[in-house]
Tab-separated table of C-alpha atoms and ligand atoms in Angstrom:
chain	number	residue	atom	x	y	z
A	1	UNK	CA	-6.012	15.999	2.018
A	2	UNK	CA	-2.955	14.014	2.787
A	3	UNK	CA	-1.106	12.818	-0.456
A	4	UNK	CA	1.974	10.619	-0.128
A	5	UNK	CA	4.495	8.956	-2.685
A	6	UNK	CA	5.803	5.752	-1.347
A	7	UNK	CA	8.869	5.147	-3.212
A	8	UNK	CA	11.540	2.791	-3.790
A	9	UNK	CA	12.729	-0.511	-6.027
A	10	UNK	CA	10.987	-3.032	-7.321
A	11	UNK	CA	10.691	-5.722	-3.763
A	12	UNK	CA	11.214	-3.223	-1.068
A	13	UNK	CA	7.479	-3.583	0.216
A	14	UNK	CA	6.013	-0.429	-1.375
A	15	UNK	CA	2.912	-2.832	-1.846
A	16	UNK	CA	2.510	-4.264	1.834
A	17	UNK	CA	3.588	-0.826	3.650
A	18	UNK	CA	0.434	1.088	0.876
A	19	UNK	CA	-1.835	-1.096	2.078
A	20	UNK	CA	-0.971	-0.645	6.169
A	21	UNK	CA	-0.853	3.176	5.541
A	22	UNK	CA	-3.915	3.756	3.518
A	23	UNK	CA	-5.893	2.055	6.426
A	24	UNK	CA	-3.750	4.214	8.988
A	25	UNK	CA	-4.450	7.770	7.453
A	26	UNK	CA	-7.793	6.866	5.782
A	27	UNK	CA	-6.446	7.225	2.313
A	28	UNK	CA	-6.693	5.377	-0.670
A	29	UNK	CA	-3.810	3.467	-2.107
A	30	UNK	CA	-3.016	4.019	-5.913
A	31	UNK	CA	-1.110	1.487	-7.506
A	32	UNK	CA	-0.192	1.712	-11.180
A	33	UNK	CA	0.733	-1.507	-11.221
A	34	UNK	CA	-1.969	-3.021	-9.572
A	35	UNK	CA	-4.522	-1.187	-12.324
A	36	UNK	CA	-2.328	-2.357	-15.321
A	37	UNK	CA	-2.295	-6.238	-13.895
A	38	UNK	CA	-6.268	-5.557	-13.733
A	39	UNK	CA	-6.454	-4.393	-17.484
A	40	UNK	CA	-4.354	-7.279	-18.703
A	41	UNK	CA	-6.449	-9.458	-16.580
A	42	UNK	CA	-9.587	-7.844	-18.581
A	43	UNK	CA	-7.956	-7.934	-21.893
A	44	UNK	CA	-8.652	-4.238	-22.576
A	45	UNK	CA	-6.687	-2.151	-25.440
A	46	UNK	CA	-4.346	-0.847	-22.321
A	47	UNK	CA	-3.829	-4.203	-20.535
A	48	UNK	CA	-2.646	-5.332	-23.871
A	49	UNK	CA	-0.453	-3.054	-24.573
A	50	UNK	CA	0.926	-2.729	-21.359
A	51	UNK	CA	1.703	-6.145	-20.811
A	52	UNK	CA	4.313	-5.779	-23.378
A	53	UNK	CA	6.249	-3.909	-21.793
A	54	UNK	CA	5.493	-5.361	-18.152
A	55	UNK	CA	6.551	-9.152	-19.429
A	56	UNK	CA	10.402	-7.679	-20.378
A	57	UNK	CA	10.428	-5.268	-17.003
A	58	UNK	CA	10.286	-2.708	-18.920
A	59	UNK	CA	8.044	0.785	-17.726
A	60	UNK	CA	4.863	1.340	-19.768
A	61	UNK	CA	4.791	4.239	-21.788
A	62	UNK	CA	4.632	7.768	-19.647
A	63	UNK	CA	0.905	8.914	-21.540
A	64	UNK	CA	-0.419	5.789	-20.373
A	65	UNK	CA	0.042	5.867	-16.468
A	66	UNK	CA	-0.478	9.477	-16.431
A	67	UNK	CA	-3.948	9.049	-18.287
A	68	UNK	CA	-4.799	6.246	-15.517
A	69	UNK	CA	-3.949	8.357	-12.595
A	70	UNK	CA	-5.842	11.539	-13.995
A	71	UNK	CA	-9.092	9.392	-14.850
A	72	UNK	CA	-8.288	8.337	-11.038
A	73	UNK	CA	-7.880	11.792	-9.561
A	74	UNK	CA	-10.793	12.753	-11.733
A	75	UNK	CA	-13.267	10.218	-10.676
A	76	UNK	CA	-12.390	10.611	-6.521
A	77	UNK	CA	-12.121	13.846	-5.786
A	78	UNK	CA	-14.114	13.328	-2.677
A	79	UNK	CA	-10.821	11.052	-1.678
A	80	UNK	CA	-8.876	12.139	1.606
A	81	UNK	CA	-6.060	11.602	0.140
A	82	UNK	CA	-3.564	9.053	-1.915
A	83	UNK	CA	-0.821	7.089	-1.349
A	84	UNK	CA	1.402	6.640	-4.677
A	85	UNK	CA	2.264	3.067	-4.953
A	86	UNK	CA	4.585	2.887	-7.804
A	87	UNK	CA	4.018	6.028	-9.157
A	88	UNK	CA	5.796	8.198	-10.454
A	89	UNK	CA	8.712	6.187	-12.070
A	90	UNK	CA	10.128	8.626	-14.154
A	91	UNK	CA	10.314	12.888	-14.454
A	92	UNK	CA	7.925	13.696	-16.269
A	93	UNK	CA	5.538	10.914	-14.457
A	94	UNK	CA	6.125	13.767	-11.409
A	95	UNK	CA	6.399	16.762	-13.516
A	96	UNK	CA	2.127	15.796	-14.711
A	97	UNK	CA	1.676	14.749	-11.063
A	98	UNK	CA	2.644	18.117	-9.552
A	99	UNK	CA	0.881	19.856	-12.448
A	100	UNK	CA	-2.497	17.668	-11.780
A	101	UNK	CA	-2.501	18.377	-8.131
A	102	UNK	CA	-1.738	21.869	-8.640
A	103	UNK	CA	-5.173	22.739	-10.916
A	104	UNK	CA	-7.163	21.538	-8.104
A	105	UNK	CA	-5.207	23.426	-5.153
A	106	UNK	CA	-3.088	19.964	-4.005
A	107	UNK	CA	0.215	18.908	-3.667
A	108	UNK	CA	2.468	16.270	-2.430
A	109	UNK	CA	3.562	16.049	1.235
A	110	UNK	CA	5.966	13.725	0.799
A	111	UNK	CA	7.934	11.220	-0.911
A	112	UNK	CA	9.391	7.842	1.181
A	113	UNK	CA	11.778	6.501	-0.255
A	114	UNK	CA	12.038	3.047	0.934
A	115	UNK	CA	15.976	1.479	0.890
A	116	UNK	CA	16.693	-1.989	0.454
A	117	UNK	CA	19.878	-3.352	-1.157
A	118	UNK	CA	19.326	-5.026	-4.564
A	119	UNK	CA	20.815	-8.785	-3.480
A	120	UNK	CA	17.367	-8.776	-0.867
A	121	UNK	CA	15.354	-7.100	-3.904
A	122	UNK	CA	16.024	-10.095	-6.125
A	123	UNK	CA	15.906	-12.580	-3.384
A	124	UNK	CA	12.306	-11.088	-1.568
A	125	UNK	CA	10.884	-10.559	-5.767
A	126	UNK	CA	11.847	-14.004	-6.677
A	127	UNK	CA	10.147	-15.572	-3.178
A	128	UNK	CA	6.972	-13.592	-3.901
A	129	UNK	CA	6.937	-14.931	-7.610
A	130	UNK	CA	6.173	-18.345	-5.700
A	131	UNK	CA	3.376	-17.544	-4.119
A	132	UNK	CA	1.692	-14.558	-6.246
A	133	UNK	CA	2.228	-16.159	-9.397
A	134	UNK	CA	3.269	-12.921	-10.718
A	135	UNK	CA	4.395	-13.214	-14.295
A	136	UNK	CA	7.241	-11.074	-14.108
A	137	UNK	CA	8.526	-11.821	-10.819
A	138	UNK	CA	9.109	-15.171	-11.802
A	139	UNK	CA	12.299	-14.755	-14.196
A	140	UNK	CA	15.252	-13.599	-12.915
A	141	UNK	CA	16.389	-12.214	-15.581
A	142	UNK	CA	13.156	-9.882	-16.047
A	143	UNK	CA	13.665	-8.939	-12.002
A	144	UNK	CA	17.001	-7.791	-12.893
A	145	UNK	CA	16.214	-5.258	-15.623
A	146	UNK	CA	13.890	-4.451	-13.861
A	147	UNK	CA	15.888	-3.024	-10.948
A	148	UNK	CA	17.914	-1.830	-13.730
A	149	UNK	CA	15.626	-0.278	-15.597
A	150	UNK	CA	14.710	1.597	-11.673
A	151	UNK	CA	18.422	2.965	-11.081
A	152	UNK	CA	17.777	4.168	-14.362
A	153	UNK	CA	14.667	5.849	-15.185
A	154	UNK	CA	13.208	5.777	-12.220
A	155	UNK	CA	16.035	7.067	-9.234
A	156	UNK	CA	15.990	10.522	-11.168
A	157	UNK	CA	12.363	11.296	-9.619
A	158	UNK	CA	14.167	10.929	-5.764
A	159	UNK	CA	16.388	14.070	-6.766
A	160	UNK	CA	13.224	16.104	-8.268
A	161	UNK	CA	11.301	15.701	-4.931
A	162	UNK	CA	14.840	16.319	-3.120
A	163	UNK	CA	14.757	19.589	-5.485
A	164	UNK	CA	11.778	20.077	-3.253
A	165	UNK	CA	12.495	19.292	-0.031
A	166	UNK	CA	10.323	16.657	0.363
A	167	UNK	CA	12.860	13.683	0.048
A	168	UNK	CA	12.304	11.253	3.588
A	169	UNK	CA	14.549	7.837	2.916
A	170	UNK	CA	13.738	4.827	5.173
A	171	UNK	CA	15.357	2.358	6.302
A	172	UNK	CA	13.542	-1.020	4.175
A	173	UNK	CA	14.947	-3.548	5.755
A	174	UNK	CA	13.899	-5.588	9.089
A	175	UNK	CA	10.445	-6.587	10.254
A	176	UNK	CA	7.568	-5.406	8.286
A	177	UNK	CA	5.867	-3.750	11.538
A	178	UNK	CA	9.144	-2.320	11.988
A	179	UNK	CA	9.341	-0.756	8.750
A	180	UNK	CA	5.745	0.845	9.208
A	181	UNK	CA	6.490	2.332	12.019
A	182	UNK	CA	9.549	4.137	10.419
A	183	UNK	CA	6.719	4.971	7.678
A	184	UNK	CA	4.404	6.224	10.313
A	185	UNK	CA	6.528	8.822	12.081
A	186	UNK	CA	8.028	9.962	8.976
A	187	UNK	CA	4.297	10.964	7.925
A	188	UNK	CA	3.314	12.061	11.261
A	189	UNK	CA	5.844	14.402	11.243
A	190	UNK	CA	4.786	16.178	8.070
A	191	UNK	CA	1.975	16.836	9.199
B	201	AMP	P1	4.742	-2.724	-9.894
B	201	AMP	O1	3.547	-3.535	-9.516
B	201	AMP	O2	4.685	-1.319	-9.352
B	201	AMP	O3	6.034	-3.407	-9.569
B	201	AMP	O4	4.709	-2.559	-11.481
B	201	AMP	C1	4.802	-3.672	-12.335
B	201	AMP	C2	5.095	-3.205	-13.753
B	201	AMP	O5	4.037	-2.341	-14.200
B	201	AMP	C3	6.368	-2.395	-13.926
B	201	AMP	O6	7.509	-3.222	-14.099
B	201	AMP	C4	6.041	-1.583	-15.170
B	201	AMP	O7	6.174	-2.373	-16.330
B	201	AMP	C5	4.561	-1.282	-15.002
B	201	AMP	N1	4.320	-0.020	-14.277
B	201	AMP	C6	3.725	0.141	-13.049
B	201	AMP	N2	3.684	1.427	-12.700
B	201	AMP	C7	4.279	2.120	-13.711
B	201	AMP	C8	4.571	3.495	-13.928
B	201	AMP	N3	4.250	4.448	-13.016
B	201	AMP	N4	5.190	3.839	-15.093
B	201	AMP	C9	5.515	2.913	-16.014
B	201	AMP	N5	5.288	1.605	-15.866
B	201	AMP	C10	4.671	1.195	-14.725
C-alpha cells in the first residue's frame, strides 16, 4: 500500500496533481473537499452543516472529516493505496490519521507539500471560480481567509510530519506537467 498526503494552500493544484498521481501509482484520490461539495450537493445533514462553514472559508469541524475518511478507509480496504487531497488540515486531523492507519498495520509515506506564493493562490483560485462555478472561490474576500485560515490552522500539520521525517516541499509553480514530475520523483524515491 502506498499512502500519500498531498499538501499545500488553497490554489496550488493539490486537485489537478491528485488526480495525475492516483492514475500514476494506481491509487485512489481522497478529497475531503470533493465529498463535502457532494453532500451539500445532496442536501444531507453533513452537506448542510458543512456548507456553513465552507461559504465563510472557514474548516469544517475536525469530528466531521475524520468520520468521512474512516467510513472511507473502512469501506476500501481492498484500496492500493490513497492520496490525501486536502486532508489533514489541522493536528489532530493527522494525529486520527496516523492512529487509523496504525490499527490496520499502515502508515503514511509521505507528505508533499506543494509551494506557491499567496499573490498566484488568489489570482489561480479566483480564475478557477470562473469556470468551476465554485461558490467559495468566487469572493475574494472568502479566498483570502481562506489562505488565512491555512497559515493558521492548517501549516502546523507540515511541522508534525517534519517531526517525522516525512516532510518533501515542491516547488508549485511552472507548468502543470512540470510540477508532476517534481511530484513523481519525490514519490519514486520513497519508495
Ligand atoms: P478544498 O476543496 O480542499 O479546497 O476544500 C474546500 C472547503 O472544504 C474548505 O475551505 C473547508 O471549508 C472544507 N474542508 C475540506 N477539507 C477539509 C478538512 N480536511 N478539514 C476541514 N475542512 C475541510
Amino acid at each position: 500500500m502506498l499512502n500519500i498526503v498531498l499538501f499545500g494552500p488553497p490554489g496550488a493544484g493539490k486537485g489537478t496533481q491528485a488526480q495525475f498521481l492516483s492514475e500514476r501509482y494506481g491509487i485512489e484520490q481522497l478529497s475531503t473537499g470533493d465529498i463535502l461539495r457532494a453532500a451539500i450537493a445532496e442536501k444531507t445533514p453533513l452537506g448542510l452543516e458543512a456548507k456553513r462553514y465552507m461559504d465563510k472559508g472557514e474548516l469544517v469541524p475536525d469530528e466531521k472529516v475524520i468520520g468521512i475518511i474512516a467510513d472511507v478507509l473502512e469501506a476500501r480496504r481492498d484500496s492500493k493505496g490513497f492520496i490525501f487531497d486536502g486532508f489533514p488540515r489541522t493536528t489532530p486531523q493527522a494525529e486520527q490519521l496516523d492512529a487509523m492507519l496504525e490499527k490496520k498495520g499502515l502508515s503514511i509515506a509521505g507528505m508533499l507539500l506543494l509551494e506557491v506564493p499567496a499573490e498566484e493562490l488568489v489570482r489561480r483560485i479566483m480564475l478557477r471560480g470562473q469556470q468551476s462555478g465554485r461558490a467559495d472561490d468566487q469572493d475574494e474576500s472568502v479566498v483570502r481567509n481562506r489562505i488565512a485560515v491555512y497559515e493558521k490552522q492548517t501549516l502546523p500539520v507540515a511541522e508534525f510530519y517534519e517531526r517525522q521525517n516525512k516532510l518533501h516541499r515542491v516547488d508549485g509553480m511552472g507548468e502543470i506537467a512540470a510540477i508532476t514530475q517534481r511530484l513523481q520523483q519525490t514519490i519514486d524515491s520513497l519508495r
